[in-house]
PDB file of C-alpha atoms in Angstrom:
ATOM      1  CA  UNK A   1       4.847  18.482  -6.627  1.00  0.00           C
ATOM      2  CA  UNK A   2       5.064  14.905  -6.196  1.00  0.00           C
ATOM      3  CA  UNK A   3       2.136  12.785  -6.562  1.00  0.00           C
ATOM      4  CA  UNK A   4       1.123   8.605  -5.614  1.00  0.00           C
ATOM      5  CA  UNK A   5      -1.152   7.336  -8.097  1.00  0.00           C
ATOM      6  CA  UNK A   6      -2.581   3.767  -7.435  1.00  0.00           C
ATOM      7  CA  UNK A   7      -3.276   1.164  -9.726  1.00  0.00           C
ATOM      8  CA  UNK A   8      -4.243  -2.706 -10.089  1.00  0.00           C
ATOM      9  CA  UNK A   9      -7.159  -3.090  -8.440  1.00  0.00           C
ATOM     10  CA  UNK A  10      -9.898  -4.991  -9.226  1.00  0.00           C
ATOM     11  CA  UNK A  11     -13.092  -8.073  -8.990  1.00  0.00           C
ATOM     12  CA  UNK A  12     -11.573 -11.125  -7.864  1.00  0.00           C
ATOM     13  CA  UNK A  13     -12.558 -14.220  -6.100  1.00  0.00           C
ATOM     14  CA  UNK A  14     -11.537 -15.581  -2.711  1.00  0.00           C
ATOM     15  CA  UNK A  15      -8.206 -17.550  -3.112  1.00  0.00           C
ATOM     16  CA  UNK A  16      -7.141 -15.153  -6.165  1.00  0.00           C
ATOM     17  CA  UNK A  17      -3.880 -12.405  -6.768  1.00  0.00           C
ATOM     18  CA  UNK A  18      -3.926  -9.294  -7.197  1.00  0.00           C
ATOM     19  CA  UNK A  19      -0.461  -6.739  -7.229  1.00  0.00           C
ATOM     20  CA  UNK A  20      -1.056  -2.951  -6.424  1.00  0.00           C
ATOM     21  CA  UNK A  21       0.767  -1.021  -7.630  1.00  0.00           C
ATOM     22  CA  UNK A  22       1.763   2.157  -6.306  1.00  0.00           C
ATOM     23  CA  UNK A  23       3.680   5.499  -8.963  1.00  0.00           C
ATOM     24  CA  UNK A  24       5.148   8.622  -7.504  1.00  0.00           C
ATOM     25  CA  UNK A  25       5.461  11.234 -10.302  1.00  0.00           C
ATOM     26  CA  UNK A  26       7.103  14.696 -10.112  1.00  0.00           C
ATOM     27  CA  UNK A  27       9.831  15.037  -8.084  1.00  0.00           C
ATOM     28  CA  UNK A  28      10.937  11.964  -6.218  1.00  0.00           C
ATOM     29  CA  UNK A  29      13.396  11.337  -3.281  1.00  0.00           C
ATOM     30  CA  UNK A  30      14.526   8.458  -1.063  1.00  0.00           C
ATOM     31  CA  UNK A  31      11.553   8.277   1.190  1.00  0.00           C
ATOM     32  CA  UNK A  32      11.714   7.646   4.532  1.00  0.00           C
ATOM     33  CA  UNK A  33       9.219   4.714   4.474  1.00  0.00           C
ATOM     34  CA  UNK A  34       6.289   3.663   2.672  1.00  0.00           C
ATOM     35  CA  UNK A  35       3.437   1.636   3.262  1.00  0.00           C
ATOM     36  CA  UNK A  36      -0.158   0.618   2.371  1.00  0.00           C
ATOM     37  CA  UNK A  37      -3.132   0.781   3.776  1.00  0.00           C
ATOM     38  CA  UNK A  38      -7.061   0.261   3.362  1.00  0.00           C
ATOM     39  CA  UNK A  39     -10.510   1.533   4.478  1.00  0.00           C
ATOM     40  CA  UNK A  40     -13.999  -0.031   3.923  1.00  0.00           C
ATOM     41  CA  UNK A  41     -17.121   2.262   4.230  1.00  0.00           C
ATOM     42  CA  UNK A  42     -17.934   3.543   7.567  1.00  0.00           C
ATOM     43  CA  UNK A  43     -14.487   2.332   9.395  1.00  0.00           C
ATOM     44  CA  UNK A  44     -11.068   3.782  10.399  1.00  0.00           C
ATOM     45  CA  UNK A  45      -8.404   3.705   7.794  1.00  0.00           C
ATOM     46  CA  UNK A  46      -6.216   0.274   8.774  1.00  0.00           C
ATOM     47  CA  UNK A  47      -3.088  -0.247   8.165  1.00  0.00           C
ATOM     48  CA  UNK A  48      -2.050  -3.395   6.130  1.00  0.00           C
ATOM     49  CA  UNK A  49       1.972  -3.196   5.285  1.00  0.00           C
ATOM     50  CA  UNK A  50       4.852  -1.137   5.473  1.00  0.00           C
ATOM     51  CA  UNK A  51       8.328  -0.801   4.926  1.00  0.00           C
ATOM     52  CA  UNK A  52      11.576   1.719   5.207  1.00  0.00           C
ATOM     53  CA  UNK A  53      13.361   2.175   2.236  1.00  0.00           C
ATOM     54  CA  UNK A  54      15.963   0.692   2.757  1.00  0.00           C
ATOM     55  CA  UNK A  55      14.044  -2.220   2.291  1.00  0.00           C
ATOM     56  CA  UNK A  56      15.747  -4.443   5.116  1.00  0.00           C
ATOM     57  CA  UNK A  57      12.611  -3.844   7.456  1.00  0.00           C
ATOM     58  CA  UNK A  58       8.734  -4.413   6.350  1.00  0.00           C
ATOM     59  CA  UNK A  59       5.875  -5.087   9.206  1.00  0.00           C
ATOM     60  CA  UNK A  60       2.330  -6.532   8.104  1.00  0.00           C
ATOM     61  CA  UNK A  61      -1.017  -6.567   9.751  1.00  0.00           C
ATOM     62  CA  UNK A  62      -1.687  -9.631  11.463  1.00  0.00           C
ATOM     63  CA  UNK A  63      -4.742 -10.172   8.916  1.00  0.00           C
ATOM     64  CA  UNK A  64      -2.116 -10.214   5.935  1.00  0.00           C
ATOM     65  CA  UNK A  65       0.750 -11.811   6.989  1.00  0.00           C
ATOM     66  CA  UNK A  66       2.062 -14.428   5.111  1.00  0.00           C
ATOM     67  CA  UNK A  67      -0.418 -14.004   2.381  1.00  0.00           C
ATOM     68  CA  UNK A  68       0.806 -10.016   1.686  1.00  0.00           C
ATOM     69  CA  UNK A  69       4.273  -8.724   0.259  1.00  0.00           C
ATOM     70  CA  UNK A  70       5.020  -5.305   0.147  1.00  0.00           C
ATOM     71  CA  UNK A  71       7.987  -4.262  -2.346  1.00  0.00           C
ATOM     72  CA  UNK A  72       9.746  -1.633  -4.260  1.00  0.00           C
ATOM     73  CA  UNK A  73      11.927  -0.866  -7.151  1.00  0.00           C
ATOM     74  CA  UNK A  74      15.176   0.364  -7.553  1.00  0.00           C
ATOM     75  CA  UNK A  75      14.204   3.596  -9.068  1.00  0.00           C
ATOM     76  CA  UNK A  76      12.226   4.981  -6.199  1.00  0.00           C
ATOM     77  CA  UNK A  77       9.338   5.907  -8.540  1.00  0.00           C
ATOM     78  CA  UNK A  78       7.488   2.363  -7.342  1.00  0.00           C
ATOM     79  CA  UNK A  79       6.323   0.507  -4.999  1.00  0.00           C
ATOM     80  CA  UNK A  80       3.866  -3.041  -5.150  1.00  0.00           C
ATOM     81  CA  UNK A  81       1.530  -4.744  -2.255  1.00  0.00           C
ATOM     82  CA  UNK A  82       1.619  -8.150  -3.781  1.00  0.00           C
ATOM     83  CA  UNK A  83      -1.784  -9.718  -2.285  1.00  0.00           C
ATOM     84  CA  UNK A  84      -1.955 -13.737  -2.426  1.00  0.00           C
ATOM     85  CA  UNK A  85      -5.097 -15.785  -1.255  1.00  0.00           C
ATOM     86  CA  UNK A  86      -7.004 -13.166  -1.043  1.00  0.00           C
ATOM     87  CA  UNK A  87     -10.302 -13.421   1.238  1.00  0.00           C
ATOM     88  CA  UNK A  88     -13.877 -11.322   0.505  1.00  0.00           C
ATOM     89  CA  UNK A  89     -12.391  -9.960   4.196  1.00  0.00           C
ATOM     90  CA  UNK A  90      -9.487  -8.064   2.035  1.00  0.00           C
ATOM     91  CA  UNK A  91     -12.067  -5.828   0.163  1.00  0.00           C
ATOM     92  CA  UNK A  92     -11.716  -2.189   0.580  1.00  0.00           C
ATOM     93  CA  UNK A  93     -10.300   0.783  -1.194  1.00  0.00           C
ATOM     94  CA  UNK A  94      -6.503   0.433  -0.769  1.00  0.00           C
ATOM     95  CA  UNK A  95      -4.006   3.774  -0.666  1.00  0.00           C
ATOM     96  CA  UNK A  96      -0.357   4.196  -0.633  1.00  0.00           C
ATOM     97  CA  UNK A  97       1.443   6.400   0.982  1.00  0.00           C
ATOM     98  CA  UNK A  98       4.973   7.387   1.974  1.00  0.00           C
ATOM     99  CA  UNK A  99       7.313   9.252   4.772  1.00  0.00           C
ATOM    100  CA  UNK A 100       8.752  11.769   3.134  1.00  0.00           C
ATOM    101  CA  UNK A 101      12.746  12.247   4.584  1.00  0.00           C
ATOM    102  CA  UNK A 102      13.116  13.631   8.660  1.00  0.00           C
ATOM    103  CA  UNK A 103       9.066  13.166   8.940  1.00  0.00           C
ATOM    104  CA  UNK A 104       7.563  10.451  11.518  1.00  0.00           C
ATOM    105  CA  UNK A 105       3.753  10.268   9.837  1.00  0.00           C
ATOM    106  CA  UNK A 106       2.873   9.547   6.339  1.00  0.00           C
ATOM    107  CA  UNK A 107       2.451  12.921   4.688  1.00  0.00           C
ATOM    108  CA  UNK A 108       2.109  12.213   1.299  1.00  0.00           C
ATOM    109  CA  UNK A 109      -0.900   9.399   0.148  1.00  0.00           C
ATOM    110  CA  UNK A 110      -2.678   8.298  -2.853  1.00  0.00           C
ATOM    111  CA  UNK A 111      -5.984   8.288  -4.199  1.00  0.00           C
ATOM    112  CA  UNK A 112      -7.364   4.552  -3.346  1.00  0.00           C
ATOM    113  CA  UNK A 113      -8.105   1.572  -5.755  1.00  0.00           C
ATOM    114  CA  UNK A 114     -10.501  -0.520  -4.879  1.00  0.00           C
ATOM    115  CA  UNK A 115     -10.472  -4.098  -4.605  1.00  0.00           C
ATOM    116  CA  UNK A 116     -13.442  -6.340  -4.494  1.00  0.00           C
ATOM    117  CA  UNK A 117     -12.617 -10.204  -3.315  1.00  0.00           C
ATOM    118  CA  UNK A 118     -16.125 -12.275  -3.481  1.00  0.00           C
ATOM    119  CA  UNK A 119     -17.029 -15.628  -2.046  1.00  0.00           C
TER     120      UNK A 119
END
């Protein structure tokens, strides 16, 4: 059973870095595609960055881009949302998640870390 276990989350302040990290245990593959996303209290899940795994393709939300990388290491066991200039806007509990091969919707996510960006 293959599990995505967040990490690198945080208290920062506006204009601060943070990288999330994101570690698939068990038994991993070549996913499809993976991505990120984040939720605050009382609103839909929102996306925030993707990418296949091939690596050639990655879309952003519009409130992220430019300040937002999403990566992935060789090994297929990680993957990283690198978060730059972060604004008190960016707070919410983020959660990975991947494709697994031949599916179209993320079937496979994380647990959350939260992130906290004040003033």
């Amino acid at each position: 059973q293959v599990r995505l276990v967040e990490s690198g989350g945080g208290s920062v302040q506006a204009g601060d870095s943070l990288r999330l990290s994101c570690s698939a245990s068990g038994r991993t593959v070549s996913w499809r595609a993976v991505g990120w996303f984040r939720q605050v209290p009382e609103k839909e899940r929102e996306f925030v960055a993707s990418m296949v795994w091939t690596g050639a393709t990655a879309r952003y939300a519009d409130s992220v881009l430019g300040r937002f990388t999403i990566s992935r290491d060789k090994s297929g066991n990680m993957f990283y949302l690198q978060m730059n200039s972060l604004k008190p806007d960016d707070s919410a509990v983020y959660y990975c998640a991947v494709k697994s091969p031949g599916r179209n919707e993320y079937d496979l996510w994380g647990q959350g870390t939260e992130v906290t960006v004040s003033p």
